């Protein structure tokens, strides 16, 4: 069609609103209540335009273009009307721009300036409203609120939390939580998505300290990637001087302008006074500050001594899923070329090692098959062992949205997580019974012939043998094992199988078991049965946890793999990598992280180099870890804080945080994204890549790179799946591996025409009981995990006041039935004991969990869950059984501690 905008003719090919077309062609129309992610609500009326032949102006945000339309966006009449609207709005607004934090970024202020509105000419009775400061991270000022409704829509339709709405009508209306509880006492999860979208200063981040205050014109913006979880949200850091003062979401893949509380409000760890600023050396049991030269000299001395005494087997290193790809590449290269051992691993061993092993076995590639953006096309979700809204919040939000729009949702989790409330069917299984539950679903599917025969014949192998095992898992048998209703299981199987596009999402609830690899293979069995692999919006989607755990695995921070999962034990692979690095490489498979700890305890492994991990909180059976670390001859810890693990070190090296260096992270959907240096390293800290380069050179393997970009070029050259990646391309493209050449556009979903291994492999998997089952001495099942407001060992989130206020202390979820049996009331202190040790914590009595099961987050030093957990390992992936152990509990008298 043809339209005329301000007398200029345009051709338009698709239906569009006047506003979106004007935005495209660069004709600016003012808006206050418009957000392109939301449906237009026409509340502010500032976007009115004149259309020839229409009696009254129309709102450009909602009016669609029609053929022949003649539109005037800035006519005399329209300008006058807009001035009137702004005048009215300003009359209800405090004339406080001088002191308002939003000054310089407030749309009302900017439009008043543009349209020459100097004051509000209408007087209104001031109302009795109060500023709402109940949220820990932001305030709501009803006087500044222009009632545009964006925050309410953002909360309902983008964040899908439904925490706030308009309260009352007329001049006294305001935004808040139902029942006037305030934001802080509502269902608000402090994601800040409303705050980021508010056009004026009504919703504003709290600025507790003078150094947090800034003017928008004083700050620099640096685009980067959130350094918490594997979603990989894109953010702008707002930098004033050398401080991060605010974080803004970016409206792009993968987060579309959304963040969670950590990405939005938990950035103050970067400038925190506890940051390590100088190398530390332990002398007579105490740390003293040292120069880099002194620290390096000590490392060299100990290296030489231990190498002479023990040889390469005496050495090992933990790499870091918090660090960049470039740093992980250098770390494993350093361990292999300098220490001449494959004893290199990282926290994936505690996390998705079973995914890497299980999916490599059944499909040939151990990564999330599909992409976050494909959630929009999924018809049914099977959520098993992922507390998505707390641990991958932006993905959780997208799933909730899709379910709100009609997709089916089945949740399988021993705890009634938030997604269970939105589920069509919720199966509250006993911890440790995933395989039975999955086999049960497949039993129903096969007995009702709901499988996709054609796909099975063409794209898979091993079906017949697998089928025989599944036959045993009738709904009756499974209901008994899992403690669920058999009819629910049958309904779930039918619902899921009948959906065209079924996507399975899982995380630690599947992987952290002694049968973790088999659990992963079972997810693969189910998805292949329904032809849900290799198609858009389906897939097997392990949600990778840390910001760069996918990358750390891809980079070969694993004891059996070089980059891109090339095996160290295959002679031609090792020779070619050796040639590439100009050295001879060790052939022996390395020890895993869990095995290195045992080796240390036995006195075999003597020199451990830990970069960015904190096993003294995160590893199972902390008493054992303590012994292991104490048995080492020499421990180097390279971190941004003096962690519980660093306390055991002989040398501590201060590293630069994500905000202080360049590099890339690979998110859960295999997307390689840049981090950009925003400030100089704090104190004398150095980027990890620089430290590794210097230490490697010092110990005899020379390395020199001008920048991480050069490291990327090198690693791309030896990694087929990253071969097409370069910093140059990442400037303009968002790429997912495999990206095998300069012209390759990356891969949105895997296994499109065939599986990476050729045919998909069905594996017959039997259910096995967990290694520890409740008995007389330890009658309860303990499962462990995490929560929204803390991140792992709290080195970072523990520095954020608001998070500490919300969730500063260890607790244990316990069902009302169990609590009653032990005479324990909500909030009381309890002693929890396992065969490994005892801790005290606080009881949180909740219906979320079934009788006989308790849950503890593992974030805390006091009341640490990992004092209790069972270090028993999955025989294939060597991942510990962090999700099931047996414990006894005992009520403590008030204020008593063990
Ligand atoms: N806020 C926050 N976000 C994080 C992290 C964090 O520390 N804090 N850590 C990041 C990391 S590294 C990871 S790996 C991810 C982990 O993300 P998740 O896997 O979501 O985290 P968890 O809480 O460990 O466990 C998930 C769920 O498994 C359930 N579960 C326990 N046992 C079983 C079982 O036998 N079967 C089934 N089906 N479910 C079970 C638990 O009830 C829990 O709801 O989160 C990442 N995101
Ligand atoms: N009981 C129980 N235990 C668990 C789990 C569970 O569910 N239950 N989950 C397990 C899982 S899935 C995981 S992933 C692990 C996580 O275990 P860890 O990886 O040990 O935990 P983090 O706290 O993330 O430790 C990362 C360290 O890196 C540091 N760091 C951050 N940025 C940088 C940087 O740029 N450079 C350097 N050098 N250091 C940096 C941080 O300060 C921190 O000390 O915990 C595991 N432990
Ligand atoms: S708080 Fe902000 S976003 Fe919400 S209605 Fe008021 S002005 Fe609009
Ligand atoms: S912070 Fe998030 S959850 Fe809370 S009101 Fe705003 S959008 Fe809703
Ligand atoms: S969802 Fe993950 S990546 Fe996104 S803001 Fe939250 S912690 Fe950061
Ligand atoms: Mo993890």
mmCIF file of C-alpha atoms in Angstrom, residues 358-359 362-363 365 367-371 374-375 377-384 408 410 412 434-435 437-443 445-446 450-457 459-461 463 466 470 492-506 510 518-542 749-752 755 759-763 765:
data_model
loop_
_atom_site.group_PDB
_atom_site.id
_atom_site.type_symbol
_atom_site.label_atom_id
_atom_site.label_comp_id
_atom_site.label_asym_id
_atom_site.label_seq_id
_atom_site.Cartn_x
_atom_site.Cartn_y
_atom_site.Cartn_z
ATOM 1 C CA UNK A 358 24.930 -38.765 28.419
ATOM 2 C CA UNK A 359 24.071 -36.718 25.353
ATOM 3 C CA UNK A 362 23.001 -40.842 22.629
ATOM 4 C CA UNK A 363 23.215 -37.920 20.168
ATOM 5 C CA UNK A 365 26.799 -33.679 21.231
ATOM 6 C CA UNK A 367 24.740 -29.409 24.687
ATOM 7 C CA UNK A 368 21.322 -27.761 24.751
ATOM 8 C CA UNK A 369 19.839 -28.738 21.401
ATOM 9 C CA UNK A 370 17.549 -25.748 20.853
ATOM 10 C CA UNK A 371 17.474 -21.986 21.499
ATOM 11 C CA UNK A 374 12.301 -21.096 20.219
ATOM 12 C CA UNK A 375 10.341 -21.191 23.489
ATOM 13 C CA UNK A 377 6.923 -21.895 19.329
ATOM 14 C CA UNK A 378 6.744 -24.749 21.839
ATOM 15 C CA UNK A 379 3.366 -26.475 22.380
ATOM 16 C CA UNK A 380 4.201 -28.458 25.501
ATOM 17 C CA UNK A 381 6.967 -28.161 28.074
ATOM 18 C CA UNK A 382 8.259 -30.995 30.190
ATOM 19 C CA UNK A 383 10.117 -29.376 33.067
ATOM 20 C CA UNK A 384 12.041 -31.936 35.056
ATOM 21 C CA UNK A 408 0.860 -27.109 27.994
ATOM 22 C CA UNK A 410 4.092 -30.612 32.886
ATOM 23 C CA UNK A 412 8.252 -33.136 37.554
ATOM 24 C CA UNK A 434 13.528 -39.581 37.608
ATOM 25 C CA UNK A 435 14.386 -42.642 35.589
ATOM 26 C CA UNK A 437 9.138 -41.476 36.031
ATOM 27 C CA UNK A 438 10.558 -41.069 32.528
ATOM 28 C CA UNK A 439 10.322 -44.791 31.840
ATOM 29 C CA UNK A 440 6.723 -44.641 33.054
ATOM 30 C CA UNK A 441 5.865 -41.838 30.621
ATOM 31 C CA UNK A 442 7.461 -43.835 27.809
ATOM 32 C CA UNK A 443 5.605 -46.982 28.853
ATOM 33 C CA UNK A 445 3.391 -43.666 25.120
ATOM 34 C CA UNK A 446 4.396 -47.056 23.732
ATOM 35 C CA UNK A 450 1.770 -42.465 20.586
ATOM 36 C CA UNK A 451 5.401 -42.748 19.499
ATOM 37 C CA UNK A 452 6.606 -41.533 16.090
ATOM 38 C CA UNK A 453 7.416 -44.745 14.271
ATOM 39 C CA UNK A 454 8.727 -43.177 11.111
ATOM 40 C CA UNK A 455 11.221 -41.008 12.971
ATOM 41 C CA UNK A 456 12.324 -43.959 15.121
ATOM 42 C CA UNK A 457 12.973 -46.075 12.015
ATOM 43 C CA UNK A 459 16.747 -41.521 12.641
ATOM 44 C CA UNK A 460 17.511 -43.831 15.544
ATOM 45 C CA UNK A 461 18.908 -47.209 16.540
ATOM 46 C CA UNK A 463 14.853 -49.205 19.786
ATOM 47 C CA UNK A 466 15.188 -50.299 24.806
ATOM 48 C CA UNK A 470 10.293 -49.920 29.144
ATOM 49 C CA UNK A 492 0.932 -36.397 31.506
ATOM 50 C CA UNK A 493 2.195 -38.953 28.985
ATOM 51 C CA UNK A 494 -0.807 -38.427 26.721
ATOM 52 C CA UNK A 495 -0.735 -34.665 26.966
ATOM 53 C CA UNK A 496 2.957 -34.470 26.212
ATOM 54 C CA UNK A 497 2.915 -37.038 23.413
ATOM 55 C CA UNK A 498 -0.004 -35.432 21.633
ATOM 56 C CA UNK A 499 1.610 -31.995 21.431
ATOM 57 C CA UNK A 500 3.285 -31.359 18.092
ATOM 58 C CA UNK A 501 6.250 -29.562 19.574
ATOM 59 C CA UNK A 502 7.274 -30.902 22.946
ATOM 60 C CA UNK A 503 10.384 -29.427 24.556
ATOM 61 C CA UNK A 504 12.061 -31.001 27.553
ATOM 62 C CA UNK A 505 13.997 -28.772 29.924
ATOM 63 C CA UNK A 506 16.112 -30.148 32.727
ATOM 64 C CA UNK A 510 18.376 -34.843 36.592
ATOM 65 C CA UNK A 518 21.434 -42.550 32.869
ATOM 66 C CA UNK A 519 18.891 -39.897 33.797
ATOM 67 C CA UNK A 520 20.163 -37.764 30.932
ATOM 68 C CA UNK A 521 20.001 -40.708 28.525
ATOM 69 C CA UNK A 522 16.397 -41.268 29.594
ATOM 70 C CA UNK A 523 15.459 -37.705 28.635
ATOM 71 C CA UNK A 524 17.019 -38.406 25.271
ATOM 72 C CA UNK A 525 15.048 -41.680 24.922
ATOM 73 C CA UNK A 526 11.784 -39.853 25.566
ATOM 74 C CA UNK A 527 12.475 -37.019 23.155
ATOM 75 C CA UNK A 528 13.529 -39.357 20.356
ATOM 76 C CA UNK A 529 10.432 -41.473 20.867
ATOM 77 C CA UNK A 530 8.348 -38.403 20.042
ATOM 78 C CA UNK A 531 10.538 -37.039 17.248
ATOM 79 C CA UNK A 532 11.384 -34.103 19.456
ATOM 80 C CA UNK A 533 15.044 -33.887 18.502
ATOM 81 C CA UNK A 534 16.225 -31.979 15.449
ATOM 82 C CA UNK A 535 13.107 -29.866 15.123
ATOM 83 C CA UNK A 536 12.495 -26.240 15.985
ATOM 84 C CA UNK A 537 10.947 -25.452 19.382
ATOM 85 C CA UNK A 538 11.438 -29.002 20.683
ATOM 86 C CA UNK A 539 14.611 -30.578 21.980
ATOM 87 C CA UNK A 540 16.545 -31.776 24.963
ATOM 88 C CA UNK A 541 17.430 -28.644 26.798
ATOM 89 C CA UNK A 542 19.859 -28.973 29.688
ATOM 90 C CA UNK A 749 19.156 -25.970 16.813
ATOM 91 C CA UNK A 750 21.200 -29.156 16.606
ATOM 92 C CA UNK A 751 20.640 -32.486 14.850
ATOM 93 C CA UNK A 752 18.485 -31.040 12.073
ATOM 94 C CA UNK A 755 22.123 -36.587 14.858
ATOM 95 C CA UNK A 759 21.695 -42.194 14.289
ATOM 96 C CA UNK A 760 20.266 -41.337 17.672
ATOM 97 C CA UNK A 761 20.912 -44.101 20.170
ATOM 98 C CA UNK A 762 18.132 -45.503 22.375
ATOM 99 C CA UNK A 763 19.645 -46.865 25.570
ATOM 100 C CA UNK A 765 17.920 -47.781 31.283
#
